[in-house]
PDB file of C-alpha atoms and ligand atoms in Angstrom:
ATOM      1  CA  MET A   1      23.929  -4.845   5.994  1.00 85.00           C
ATOM      2  CA  ASN A   2      24.184  -3.445   2.652  1.00 95.00           C
ATOM      3  CA  PHE A   3      20.853  -3.651   1.073  1.00 98.00           C
ATOM      4  CA  ILE A   4      18.704  -2.740   4.037  1.00 98.00           C
ATOM      5  CA  LYS A   5      18.707  -0.273   6.589  1.00 98.00           C
ATOM      6  CA  VAL A   6      17.090  -1.322   9.827  1.00 98.00           C
ATOM      7  CA  GLU A   7      16.088   1.289  12.954  1.00 98.00           C
ATOM      8  CA  GLU A   8      14.750  -0.443  15.915  1.00 97.00           C
ATOM      9  CA  GLN A   9      12.680   2.890  17.552  1.00 97.00           C
ATOM     10  CA  ILE A  10      11.445   5.105  15.261  1.00 97.00           C
ATOM     11  CA  GLU A  11       9.023   5.430  17.772  1.00 97.00           C
ATOM     12  CA  PRO A  12       8.433   3.542  20.580  1.00 96.00           C
ATOM     13  CA  PHE A  13       7.750  -0.281  20.055  1.00 97.00           C
ATOM     14  CA  VAL A  14       7.816   0.790  16.195  1.00 98.00           C
ATOM     15  CA  ALA A  15      10.909  -0.439  14.055  1.00 98.00           C
ATOM     16  CA  LEU A  16      11.361   0.558  10.440  1.00 98.00           C
ATOM     17  CA  VAL A  17      13.078  -1.790   7.863  1.00 98.00           C
ATOM     18  CA  GLU A  18      13.892  -0.115   4.710  1.00 98.00           C
ATOM     19  CA  LEU A  19      14.676  -2.320   1.177  1.00 98.00           C
ATOM     20  CA  ASN A  20      17.381  -0.341   0.113  1.00 98.00           C
ATOM     21  CA  ARG A  21      18.702  -1.285  -3.473  1.00 98.00           C
ATOM     22  CA  PRO A  22      17.218   1.848  -5.127  1.00 98.00           C
ATOM     23  CA  LYS A  23      19.142   1.777  -8.487  1.00 98.00           C
ATOM     24  CA  GLU A  24      17.985  -1.977  -9.295  1.00 98.00           C
ATOM     25  CA  LEU A  25      14.158  -0.304  -7.833  1.00 98.00           C
ATOM     26  CA  ASN A  26      14.813  -2.971  -4.897  1.00 98.00           C
ATOM     27  CA  ALA A  27      15.395  -6.038  -6.838  1.00 98.00           C
ATOM     28  CA  LEU A  28      15.254  -8.903  -4.243  1.00 98.00           C
ATOM     29  CA  ASN A  29      18.846 -10.167  -4.927  1.00 97.00           C
ATOM     30  CA  HIS A  30      19.742 -13.317  -2.881  1.00 96.00           C
ATOM     31  CA  GLU A  31      21.853 -11.075  -0.320  1.00 97.00           C
ATOM     32  CA  LEU A  32      19.008  -8.714   0.399  1.00 97.00           C
ATOM     33  CA  MET A  33      16.478 -11.520   1.244  1.00 97.00           C
ATOM     34  CA  GLU A  34      19.218 -12.816   3.495  1.00 96.00           C
ATOM     35  CA  GLU A  35      19.876  -9.666   5.136  1.00 97.00           C
ATOM     36  CA  LEU A  36      16.139  -9.212   5.966  1.00 97.00           C
ATOM     37  CA  ARG A  37      15.438 -12.655   7.327  1.00 96.00           C
ATOM     38  CA  ALA A  38      18.004 -11.605   9.581  1.00 96.00           C
ATOM     39  CA  ALA A  39      16.748  -8.447  10.634  1.00 97.00           C
ATOM     40  CA  LEU A  40      13.399  -9.743  11.040  1.00 97.00           C
ATOM     41  CA  ALA A  41      14.360 -12.493  13.019  1.00 96.00           C
ATOM     42  CA  MET A  42      16.176 -10.083  15.429  1.00 97.00           C
ATOM     43  CA  LEU A  43      13.447  -7.864  15.499  1.00 97.00           C
ATOM     44  CA  ASP A  44      10.822 -10.961  16.370  1.00 97.00           C
ATOM     45  CA  ALA A  45      13.330 -11.319  19.653  1.00 97.00           C
ATOM     46  CA  ASN A  46      13.584  -7.531  20.935  1.00 97.00           C
ATOM     47  CA  ALA A  47      11.023  -7.367  23.522  1.00 94.00           C
ATOM     48  CA  SER A  48      11.235  -3.723  22.700  1.00 96.00           C
ATOM     49  CA  VAL A  49       9.936  -4.316  19.216  1.00 98.00           C
ATOM     50  CA  ARG A  50       6.413  -4.713  18.777  1.00 97.00           C
ATOM     51  CA  VAL A  51       5.160  -3.583  15.518  1.00 98.00           C
ATOM     52  CA  ILE A  52       7.417  -3.604  12.257  1.00 98.00           C
ATOM     53  CA  ILE A  53       6.845  -1.435   8.914  1.00 98.00           C
ATOM     54  CA  LEU A  54       8.625  -2.603   5.793  1.00 98.00           C
ATOM     55  CA  THR A  55       9.198  -0.068   3.090  1.00 98.00           C
ATOM     56  CA  GLY A  56      11.055   0.608  -0.238  1.00 98.00           C
ATOM     57  CA  ASN A  57      11.357   4.266  -1.487  1.00 98.00           C
ATOM     58  CA  ASP A  58       9.158   6.767  -3.351  1.00 97.00           C
ATOM     59  CA  LYS A  59       9.601   4.620  -6.750  1.00 98.00           C
ATOM     60  CA  ALA A  60       9.653   1.127  -5.485  1.00 98.00           C
ATOM     61  CA  PHE A  61       8.562  -1.256  -2.917  1.00 98.00           C
ATOM     62  CA  ALA A  62      10.849  -3.785  -5.012  1.00 98.00           C
ATOM     63  CA  ALA A  63      10.387  -4.516  -8.654  1.00 98.00           C
ATOM     64  CA  GLY A  64      10.380  -8.178  -8.008  1.00 98.00           C
ATOM     65  CA  ALA A  65      13.331 -10.833  -7.144  1.00 98.00           C
ATOM     66  CA  ASP A  66      16.694 -10.358  -9.128  1.00 98.00           C
ATOM     67  CA  ILE A  67      16.166 -11.919 -12.244  1.00 98.00           C
ATOM     68  CA  LYS A  68      19.677 -11.069 -13.442  1.00 97.00           C
ATOM     69  CA  GLN A  69      20.369 -13.808 -10.491  1.00 96.00           C
ATOM     70  CA  MET A  70      17.801 -16.237 -11.706  1.00 95.00           C
ATOM     71  CA  ALA A  71      18.021 -16.377 -15.297  1.00 96.00           C
ATOM     72  CA  ASP A  72      20.298 -18.758 -16.102  1.00 96.00           C
ATOM     73  CA  LYS A  73      19.234 -21.285 -13.203  1.00 96.00           C
ATOM     74  CA  THR A  74      18.408 -24.928 -13.944  1.00 95.00           C
ATOM     75  CA  ALA A  75      15.265 -26.515 -12.174  1.00 95.00           C
ATOM     76  CA  ILE A  76      17.500 -28.401 -10.303  1.00 94.00           C
ATOM     77  CA  GLU A  77      19.428 -25.762  -9.052  1.00 94.00           C
ATOM     78  CA  MET A  78      16.202 -23.764  -8.185  1.00 93.00           C
ATOM     79  CA  VAL A  79      15.675 -26.314  -5.841  1.00 92.00           C
ATOM     80  CA  MET A  80      18.624 -27.428  -4.538  1.00 92.00           C
ATOM     81  CA  GLU A  81      19.365 -23.627  -3.679  1.00 92.00           C
ATOM     82  CA  ASP A  82      15.991 -23.958  -1.733  1.00 89.00           C
ATOM     83  CA  ARG A  83      15.924 -19.972  -1.427  1.00 91.00           C
ATOM     84  CA  PHE A  84      12.549 -20.200   0.245  1.00 90.00           C
ATOM     85  CA  ARG A  85      13.644 -21.076   3.580  1.00 85.00           C
ATOM     86  CA  THR A  86      14.449 -17.332   3.924  1.00 88.00           C
ATOM     87  CA  TRP A  87      11.034 -16.497   2.372  1.00 90.00           C
ATOM     88  CA  ASP A  88       9.315 -18.925   5.064  1.00 88.00           C
ATOM     89  CA  GLN A  89      11.181 -17.182   7.925  1.00 83.00           C
ATOM     90  CA  ILE A  90       9.543 -13.870   7.074  1.00 88.00           C
ATOM     91  CA  ARG A  91       6.027 -15.792   7.163  1.00 89.00           C
ATOM     92  CA  LEU A  92       6.605 -16.991  10.353  1.00 92.00           C
ATOM     93  CA  THR A  93       7.641 -13.495  12.022  1.00 96.00           C
ATOM     94  CA  LYS A  94       5.344 -13.418  15.175  1.00 96.00           C
ATOM     95  CA  LYS A  95       5.251  -9.625  15.632  1.00 97.00           C
ATOM     96  CA  PRO A  96       3.057  -7.714  12.958  1.00 98.00           C
ATOM     97  CA  ILE A  97       4.896  -6.250   9.908  1.00 98.00           C
ATOM     98  CA  ILE A  98       2.950  -3.637   7.851  1.00 98.00           C
ATOM     99  CA  ALA A  99       3.922  -2.959   4.609  1.00 98.00           C
ATOM    100  CA  ALA A 100       4.214   0.781   3.108  1.00 98.00           C
ATOM    101  CA  VAL A 101       4.090   0.681  -0.043  1.00 98.00           C
ATOM    102  CA  SER A 102       5.129   3.163  -2.866  1.00 98.00           C
ATOM    103  CA  GLY A 103       5.820   2.844  -6.470  1.00 98.00           C
ATOM    104  CA  PHE A 104       6.563  -0.617  -7.739  1.00 98.00           C
ATOM    105  CA  ALA A 105       5.491  -3.689  -5.831  1.00 98.00           C
ATOM    106  CA  LEU A 106       5.712  -6.713  -8.765  1.00 98.00           C
ATOM    107  CA  GLY A 107       6.654 -10.039  -8.791  1.00 98.00           C
ATOM    108  CA  GLY A 108       8.344 -10.765  -5.359  1.00 98.00           C
ATOM    109  CA  GLY A 109       7.723  -7.467  -4.418  1.00 98.00           C
ATOM    110  CA  CYS A 110       4.404  -7.769  -4.616  1.00 98.00           C
ATOM    111  CA  GLU A 111       4.430 -11.410  -2.824  1.00 98.00           C
ATOM    112  CA  LEU A 112       6.322  -9.618   0.064  1.00 98.00           C
ATOM    113  CA  ALA A 113       3.928  -7.225   0.931  1.00 98.00           C
ATOM    114  CA  MET A 114       1.372  -9.565   0.747  1.00 97.00           C
ATOM    115  CA  THR A 115       3.516 -11.668   3.026  1.00 96.00           C
ATOM    116  CA  CYS A 116       2.699  -9.017   5.651  1.00 97.00           C
ATOM    117  CA  ASP A 117      -0.084  -8.625   7.411  1.00 97.00           C
ATOM    118  CA  MET A 118      -1.566  -5.204   6.401  1.00 98.00           C
ATOM    119  CA  ILE A 119      -0.376  -3.122   3.004  1.00 98.00           C
ATOM    120  CA  MET A 120      -0.666   1.104   3.523  1.00 98.00           C
ATOM    121  CA  ALA A 121       0.227   2.091   0.001  1.00 98.00           C
ATOM    122  CA  SER A 122       0.785   5.477  -1.832  1.00 98.00           C
ATOM    123  CA  GLU A 123      -1.374   6.937  -4.501  1.00 98.00           C
ATOM    124  CA  THR A 124       1.557   6.213  -6.477  1.00 98.00           C
ATOM    125  CA  ALA A 125       2.349   2.168  -5.677  1.00 98.00           C
ATOM    126  CA  LYS A 126       1.529  -0.243  -8.610  1.00 98.00           C
ATOM    127  CA  PHE A 127       1.009  -4.383  -7.519  1.00 98.00           C
ATOM    128  CA  GLY A 128       1.482  -6.589 -10.162  1.00 98.00           C
ATOM    129  CA  GLN A 129       2.471 -10.263 -10.549  1.00 98.00           C
ATOM    130  CA  PRO A 130       4.109  -9.934 -14.053  1.00 98.00           C
ATOM    131  CA  GLU A 131       6.183 -13.128 -14.081  1.00 98.00           C
ATOM    132  CA  VAL A 132       4.036 -14.875 -17.098  1.00 98.00           C
ATOM    133  CA  ARG A 133       5.874 -12.191 -19.281  1.00 98.00           C
ATOM    134  CA  ILE A 134       9.559 -13.799 -18.414  1.00 98.00           C
ATOM    135  CA  GLY A 135       8.511 -17.076 -18.845  1.00 97.00           C
ATOM    136  CA  THR A 136       7.894 -18.242 -15.352  1.00 97.00           C
ATOM    137  CA  ILE A 137       5.182 -17.882 -12.581  1.00 98.00           C
ATOM    138  CA  PRO A 138       4.810 -16.831  -9.141  1.00 97.00           C
ATOM    139  CA  GLY A 139       6.850 -18.528  -6.771  1.00 96.00           C
ATOM    140  CA  ALA A 140       6.751 -17.131  -3.490  1.00 96.00           C
ATOM    141  CA  GLY A 141       2.728 -17.224  -2.632  1.00 95.00           C
ATOM    142  CA  GLY A 142       1.466 -14.881  -5.295  1.00 97.00           C
ATOM    143  CA  THR A 143      -1.062 -17.225  -6.572  1.00 97.00           C
ATOM    144  CA  GLN A 144      -2.032 -18.319  -3.182  1.00 95.00           C
ATOM    145  CA  ARG A 145      -2.243 -14.754  -1.416  1.00 95.00           C
ATOM    146  CA  MET A 146      -3.678 -12.848  -4.538  1.00 97.00           C
ATOM    147  CA  THR A 147      -6.293 -15.269  -5.024  1.00 96.00           C
ATOM    148  CA  LYS A 148      -7.456 -15.343  -1.136  1.00 94.00           C
ATOM    149  CA  ALA A 149      -6.911 -11.207  -1.010  1.00 96.00           C
ATOM    150  CA  ILE A 150      -8.819 -10.269  -4.233  1.00 97.00           C
ATOM    151  CA  GLY A 151     -10.511 -13.534  -5.706  1.00 96.00           C
ATOM    152  CA  LYS A 152     -10.234 -15.958  -8.471  1.00 96.00           C
ATOM    153  CA  ALA A 153     -11.542 -13.965 -11.187  1.00 98.00           C
ATOM    154  CA  LYS A 154      -9.069 -10.750 -10.721  1.00 97.00           C
ATOM    155  CA  SER A 155      -6.199 -12.985  -9.793  1.00 98.00           C
ATOM    156  CA  MET A 156      -6.618 -14.777 -12.743  1.00 98.00           C
ATOM    157  CA  GLU A 157      -6.534 -12.023 -14.907  1.00 98.00           C
ATOM    158  CA  LEU A 158      -3.761 -10.014 -13.110  1.00 98.00           C
ATOM    159  CA  ILE A 159      -1.497 -13.336 -13.364  1.00 98.00           C
ATOM    160  CA  LEU A 160      -2.358 -14.332 -16.379  1.00 98.00           C
ATOM    161  CA  SER A 161      -1.902 -11.144 -18.039  1.00 98.00           C
ATOM    162  CA  GLY A 162       0.766  -9.878 -16.008  1.00 98.00           C
ATOM    163  CA  ARG A 163      -0.923  -6.196 -15.825  1.00 98.00           C
ATOM    164  CA  PHE A 164      -0.090  -4.035 -12.994  1.00 98.00           C
ATOM    165  CA  LEU A 165      -2.910  -2.538 -10.463  1.00 98.00           C
ATOM    166  CA  SER A 166      -2.779   0.981  -9.637  1.00 98.00           C
ATOM    167  CA  ALA A 167      -3.092   1.594  -5.687  1.00 98.00           C
ATOM    168  CA  GLN A 168      -6.971   2.656  -6.325  1.00 98.00           C
ATOM    169  CA  GLU A 169      -7.724  -0.481  -7.829  1.00 98.00           C
ATOM    170  CA  ALA A 170      -5.903  -1.920  -4.979  1.00 98.00           C
ATOM    171  CA  LEU A 171      -7.999  -0.799  -2.481  1.00 98.00           C
ATOM    172  CA  SER A 172     -10.971  -1.267  -4.591  1.00 98.00           C
ATOM    173  CA  TYR A 173     -10.189  -4.912  -4.768  1.00 97.00           C
ATOM    174  CA  GLY A 174      -9.291  -5.405  -1.418  1.00 97.00           C
ATOM    175  CA  LEU A 175      -5.257  -6.035  -1.227  1.00 98.00           C
ATOM    176  CA  VAL A 176      -4.338  -2.549   0.506  1.00 98.00           C
ATOM    177  CA  ASN A 177      -6.102  -1.597   3.733  1.00 98.00           C
ATOM    178  CA  HIS A 178      -5.529   2.302   2.574  1.00 98.00           C
ATOM    179  CA  VAL A 179      -4.354   4.432   0.055  1.00 98.00           C
ATOM    180  CA  PHE A 180      -2.468   8.133   0.947  1.00 98.00           C
ATOM    181  CA  PRO A 181      -0.856  10.730  -0.925  1.00 98.00           C
ATOM    182  CA  LEU A 182       3.265  10.140  -1.042  1.00 98.00           C
ATOM    183  CA  GLU A 183       3.527  12.800   1.075  1.00 98.00           C
ATOM    184  CA  THR A 184       1.695  11.202   4.056  1.00 98.00           C
ATOM    185  CA  TYR A 185       1.534   7.594   3.485  1.00 98.00           C
ATOM    186  CA  MET A 186       4.603   6.774   5.858  1.00 98.00           C
ATOM    187  CA  MET A 187       3.153   9.087   8.948  1.00 98.00           C
ATOM    188  CA  GLU A 188      -0.064   6.932   7.994  1.00 98.00           C
ATOM    189  CA  THR A 189       1.358   4.214   8.688  1.00 98.00           C
ATOM    190  CA  ILE A 190       3.794   4.734  11.506  1.00 98.00           C
ATOM    191  CA  LYS A 191       0.062   5.999  13.030  1.00 98.00           C
ATOM    192  CA  LEU A 192      -1.505   2.491  12.591  1.00 98.00           C
ATOM    193  CA  ALA A 193       1.511   0.973  14.097  1.00 98.00           C
ATOM    194  CA  LYS A 194       1.779   3.140  17.284  1.00 98.00           C
ATOM    195  CA  GLU A 195      -1.882   2.616  17.595  1.00 97.00           C
ATOM    196  CA  ILE A 196      -1.086  -1.563  17.633  1.00 97.00           C
ATOM    197  CA  ALA A 197       1.770  -1.025  19.791  1.00 96.00           C
ATOM    198  CA  ALA A 198       0.058   0.364  22.234  1.00 95.00           C
ATOM    199  CA  TYR A 199      -1.883  -2.583  22.825  1.00 95.00           C
ATOM    200  CA  SER A 200      -0.914  -5.918  24.255  1.00 93.00           C
ATOM    201  CA  PRO A 201       1.737  -7.631  22.732  1.00 92.00           C
ATOM    202  CA  VAL A 202       0.397 -10.970  23.794  1.00 92.00           C
ATOM    203  CA  ALA A 203      -3.050 -10.040  22.579  1.00 94.00           C
ATOM    204  CA  VAL A 204      -1.900  -8.583  19.165  1.00 92.00           C
ATOM    205  CA  GLN A 205       0.523 -12.014  18.270  1.00 92.00           C
ATOM    206  CA  LEU A 206      -2.093 -14.000  19.326  1.00 91.00           C
ATOM    207  CA  ALA A 207      -4.572 -12.281  17.209  1.00 91.00           C
ATOM    208  CA  LYS A 208      -2.299 -12.267  14.273  1.00 94.00           C
ATOM    209  CA  GLU A 209      -1.597 -16.212  14.574  1.00 91.00           C
ATOM    210  CA  ALA A 210      -5.602 -16.684  14.912  1.00 89.00           C
ATOM    211  CA  VAL A 211      -6.338 -14.733  11.861  1.00 89.00           C
ATOM    212  CA  ASN A 212      -3.608 -16.378   9.814  1.00 89.00           C
ATOM    213  CA  ARG A 213      -4.854 -19.978  11.152  1.00 86.00           C
ATOM    214  CA  SER A 214      -8.006 -19.168   8.855  1.00 84.00           C
ATOM    215  CA  PHE A 215      -6.566 -19.694   5.962  1.00 80.00           C
ATOM    216  CA  GLU A 216      -3.260 -21.315   6.752  1.00 77.00           C
ATOM    217  CA  THR A 217      -4.054 -24.907   6.460  1.00 75.00           C
ATOM    218  CA  HIS A 218      -4.490 -24.288   2.944  1.00 83.00           C
ATOM    219  CA  LEU A 219      -2.129 -22.017   2.335  1.00 85.00           C
ATOM    220  CA  GLU A 220       0.844 -24.601   2.995  1.00 85.00           C
ATOM    221  CA  GLU A 221      -0.195 -27.100   0.460  1.00 86.00           C
ATOM    222  CA  GLY A 222      -1.264 -24.278  -1.979  1.00 86.00           C
ATOM    223  CA  LEU A 223       2.689 -23.025  -1.442  1.00 90.00           C
ATOM    224  CA  ALA A 224       3.987 -26.226  -2.178  1.00 90.00           C
ATOM    225  CA  PHE A 225       2.171 -26.781  -5.083  1.00 90.00           C
ATOM    226  CA  GLU A 226       2.934 -23.198  -6.462  1.00 92.00           C
ATOM    227  CA  ARG A 227       6.722 -24.102  -5.611  1.00 93.00           C
ATOM    228  CA  LYS A 228       7.153 -27.095  -7.503  1.00 93.00           C
ATOM    229  CA  SER A 229       5.218 -25.484 -10.777  1.00 91.00           C
ATOM    230  CA  PHE A 230       7.628 -22.592 -10.364  1.00 95.00           C
ATOM    231  CA  TYR A 231      10.767 -24.761 -10.366  1.00 95.00           C
ATOM    232  CA  LEU A 232       9.555 -26.616 -13.487  1.00 93.00           C
ATOM    233  CA  THR A 233       9.369 -23.438 -15.239  1.00 95.00           C
ATOM    234  CA  PHE A 234      13.000 -23.278 -15.096  1.00 96.00           C
ATOM    235  CA  ALA A 235      12.839 -26.839 -16.974  1.00 94.00           C
ATOM    236  CA  SER A 236      11.642 -24.723 -20.181  1.00 93.00           C
ATOM    237  CA  GLU A 237      13.416 -22.700 -22.879  1.00 93.00           C
ATOM    238  CA  ASP A 238      11.065 -20.122 -22.740  1.00 94.00           C
ATOM    239  CA  GLN A 239      11.680 -19.479 -19.030  1.00 96.00           C
ATOM    240  CA  LYS A 240      15.122 -18.866 -20.265  1.00 95.00           C
ATOM    241  CA  GLU A 241      14.426 -17.120 -23.634  1.00 95.00           C
ATOM    242  CA  GLY A 242      11.924 -14.814 -20.899  1.00 96.00           C
ATOM    243  CA  MET A 243      14.356 -13.826 -18.118  1.00 96.00           C
ATOM    244  CA  LYS A 244      17.296 -13.178 -20.973  1.00 96.00           C
ATOM    245  CA  ALA A 245      15.263 -11.015 -23.132  1.00 96.00           C
ATOM    246  CA  PHE A 246      14.547  -8.650 -19.890  1.00 96.00           C
ATOM    247  CA  VAL A 247      18.461  -8.477 -19.153  1.00 96.00           C
ATOM    248  CA  GLU A 248      19.164  -8.210 -22.291  1.00 96.00           C
ATOM    249  CA  LYS A 249      16.163  -5.186 -22.900  1.00 96.00           C
ATOM    250  CA  ARG A 250      14.441  -7.156 -25.859  1.00 96.00           C
ATOM    251  CA  THR A 251      10.992  -8.457 -26.699  1.00 96.00           C
ATOM    252  CA  PRO A 252      10.961 -12.400 -26.094  1.00 94.00           C
ATOM    253  CA  SER A 253      10.139 -15.156 -28.259  1.00 92.00           C
ATOM    254  CA  TYR A 254       8.593 -17.687 -26.751  1.00 92.00           C
ATOM    255  CA  LYS A 255       8.339 -21.376 -28.635  1.00 89.00           C
ATOM    256  CA  GLY A 256       6.291 -22.870 -26.015  1.00 83.00           C
ATOM    257  CA  LYS A 257       9.388 -25.446 -25.141  1.00 89.00           C
TER     258      LYS A 257
HETATM  259  N1  DAK B 301      15.493  -7.792 -11.553  1.00 84.60           N
HETATM  260  C1  DAK B 301      16.835  -7.035 -11.478  1.00 84.60           C
HETATM  261  N2  DAK B 301      17.013  -6.091 -12.169  1.00 84.60           N
HETATM  262  C2  DAK B 301      15.946  -5.743 -12.080  1.00 84.60           C
HETATM  263  C3  DAK B 301      14.549  -5.630 -11.713  1.00 84.60           C
HETATM  264  C4  DAK B 301      14.262  -7.096 -11.563  1.00 84.60           C
HETATM  265  N3  DAK B 301      13.550  -7.515 -10.535  1.00 84.60           N
HETATM  266  N4  DAK B 301      13.896  -4.964 -12.082  1.00 84.60           N
HETATM  267  C5  DAK B 301      14.313  -3.531 -12.467  1.00 84.60           C
HETATM  268  N5  DAK B 301      15.560  -4.070 -12.414  1.00 84.60           N
HETATM  269  C6  DAK B 301      16.880  -3.129 -13.062  1.00 84.60           C
HETATM  270  C7  DAK B 301      16.917  -3.181 -14.299  1.00 84.60           C
HETATM  271  O1  DAK B 301      17.661  -3.904 -14.990  1.00 84.60           O
HETATM  272  C8  DAK B 301      17.437  -1.533 -14.803  1.00 84.60           C
HETATM  273  O2  DAK B 301      19.093  -1.929 -14.246  1.00 84.60           O
HETATM  274  P1  DAK B 301      20.166  -1.201 -15.174  1.00 84.60           P
HETATM  275  O3  DAK B 301      19.684  -1.489 -16.798  1.00 84.60           O
HETATM  276  O4  DAK B 301      19.731   0.265 -15.042  1.00 84.60           O
HETATM  277  O5  DAK B 301      20.953  -1.865 -14.932  1.00 84.60           O
HETATM  278  C9  DAK B 301      17.393  -0.879 -13.039  1.00 84.60           C
HETATM  279  O6  DAK B 301      16.494  -1.654 -12.075  1.00 84.60           O
HETATM  280  C10 DAK B 301      15.725   0.165 -13.233  1.00 84.60           C
HETATM  281  O7  DAK B 301      14.759  -0.352 -14.420  1.00 84.60           O
HETATM  282  P2  DAK B 301      14.258  -0.001 -15.655  1.00 84.60           P
HETATM  283  O8  DAK B 301      15.065   0.858 -16.473  1.00 84.60           O
HETATM  284  O9  DAK B 301      13.777  -1.339 -16.108  1.00 84.60           O
HETATM  285  O10 DAK B 301      13.561   0.587 -15.347  1.00 84.60           O
HETATM  286  P3  DAK B 301      11.695   1.419 -16.021  1.00 84.60           P
HETATM  287  O11 DAK B 301      11.228   2.455 -14.906  1.00 84.60           O
HETATM  288  O12 DAK B 301      11.472   1.627 -17.675  1.00 84.60           O
HETATM  289  O13 DAK B 301      10.675  -0.191 -15.434  1.00 84.60           O
HETATM  290  C11 DAK B 301       9.737  -1.591 -14.446  1.00 84.60           C
HETATM  291  C12 DAK B 301      10.412  -0.492 -14.627  1.00 84.60           C
HETATM  292  C13 DAK B 301       9.588  -2.318 -12.575  1.00 84.60           C
HETATM  293  C14 DAK B 301       8.713  -1.969 -15.120  1.00 84.60           C
HETATM  294  C15 DAK B 301      10.615  -2.698 -15.089  1.00 84.60           C
HETATM  295  O14 DAK B 301      12.153  -2.131 -14.411  1.00 84.60           O
HETATM  296  C16 DAK B 301      10.435  -4.124 -14.756  1.00 84.60           C
HETATM  297  O15 DAK B 301       9.661  -4.558 -15.612  1.00 84.60           O
HETATM  298  N6  DAK B 301      10.896  -4.857 -14.148  1.00 84.60           N
HETATM  299  C17 DAK B 301      11.052  -6.408 -13.932  1.00 84.60           C
HETATM  300  C18 DAK B 301       9.629  -6.489 -13.116  1.00 84.60           C
HETATM  301  C19 DAK B 301       9.223  -8.336 -13.005  1.00 84.60           C
HETATM  302  O16 DAK B 301       9.291  -8.953 -14.019  1.00 84.60           O
HETATM  303  N7  DAK B 301       9.198  -8.618 -12.059  1.00 84.60           N
HETATM  304  C20 DAK B 301       9.106 -10.063 -11.696  1.00 84.60           C
HETATM  305  C21 DAK B 301      10.079 -10.792 -11.645  1.00 84.60           C
HETATM  306  S1  DAK B 301      10.331 -12.401 -11.094  1.00 84.60           S
HETATM  307  C22 DAK B 301      11.964 -17.229  -5.397  1.00 84.60           C
HETATM  308  C23 DAK B 301      11.289 -15.779  -4.801  1.00 84.60           C
HETATM  309  C24 DAK B 301      10.431 -15.162  -5.357  1.00 84.60           C
HETATM  310  C25 DAK B 301      10.633 -15.090  -6.655  1.00 84.60           C
HETATM  311  C26 DAK B 301      11.124 -16.233  -7.383  1.00 84.60           C
HETATM  312  C27 DAK B 301      11.686 -17.124  -6.791  1.00 84.60           C
HETATM  313  N8  DAK B 301      12.461 -18.260  -4.906  1.00 84.60           N
HETATM  314  C28 DAK B 301      12.714 -17.679  -3.221  1.00 84.60           C
HETATM  315  C29 DAK B 301      13.132 -19.223  -5.137  1.00 84.60           C
HETATM  316  C30 DAK B 301       9.831 -14.055  -7.534  1.00 84.60           C
HETATM  317  C31 DAK B 301      10.048 -13.527  -8.929  1.00 84.60           C
HETATM  318  C32 DAK B 301      10.005 -12.479  -9.656  1.00 84.60           C
HETATM  319  O17 DAK B 301       9.804 -11.565  -8.742  1.00 84.60           O
END
């Protein structure tokens, strides 16, 4: 594994997966996502794992999908690559996944945290869907999961403005479960994981599935719609300009084309 670290037993029945691309703020390139998919599938199949913690580092959970890998893609290339298969695998993991978030959780990073079952945050966590700033829209569930989590008005503001939410705001909006100081948020996450891991894994998995059922039928449809719209942005000059400007560290100039 080059881009993640996996520890199968940090405590009995508790596994830890750490995103490990620190220089790029854990930007989610294809290789990292493939490693993550494989690790989660492996842990899901391992009977001595009951709860999975997914984390980054103090500075970043993940600053989004890797913009440099996406910048030049055409809409059709995006459709044909079908990278969402990897993300679907994460969504279908049967065991509970707790995201332990510190620093940036942006774009795909925020979507990854929201795909987990619970989010524990450090006081330094920052959440956002800033895709609009680079000429595209959230593509991995952001428009759907954010809206379910915090409601239409706040979700609309966050996604249309690209603004970031502080950990405390995210807590008051109901996006995260708890906020703790940086020094203790991981310890508190492990405590929660151990509590869950002590229960019947059968009951826990069935309970997770049942909670997810409460919105999954709608989610399926919503995700499909979001995906198509996300792909469509890659047919625009503005997406090329937005992502190119990020890579070249300049302000983008949008033409509405
Ligand atoms: N992609 C690639 N590189 C990134 C990155 C990203 N998302 N975020 C940061 N980096 C890199 C920077 O380019 C920089 O690299 P060097 O220049 O040193 O080589 C390094 O990480 C450190 O970043 P900064 O120098 O920018 O650090 P700052 O502290 O000044 O700023 C920041 C931190 C997080 C505010 C800033 O880096 C930033 O704005 N990052 C981009 C945030 C963003 O726009 N995220 C949304 C990306 S779009 C899909 C699934 C998911 C998605 C799409 C498709 N499929 C399955 C098809 C999701 C899309 C997105 O997430």
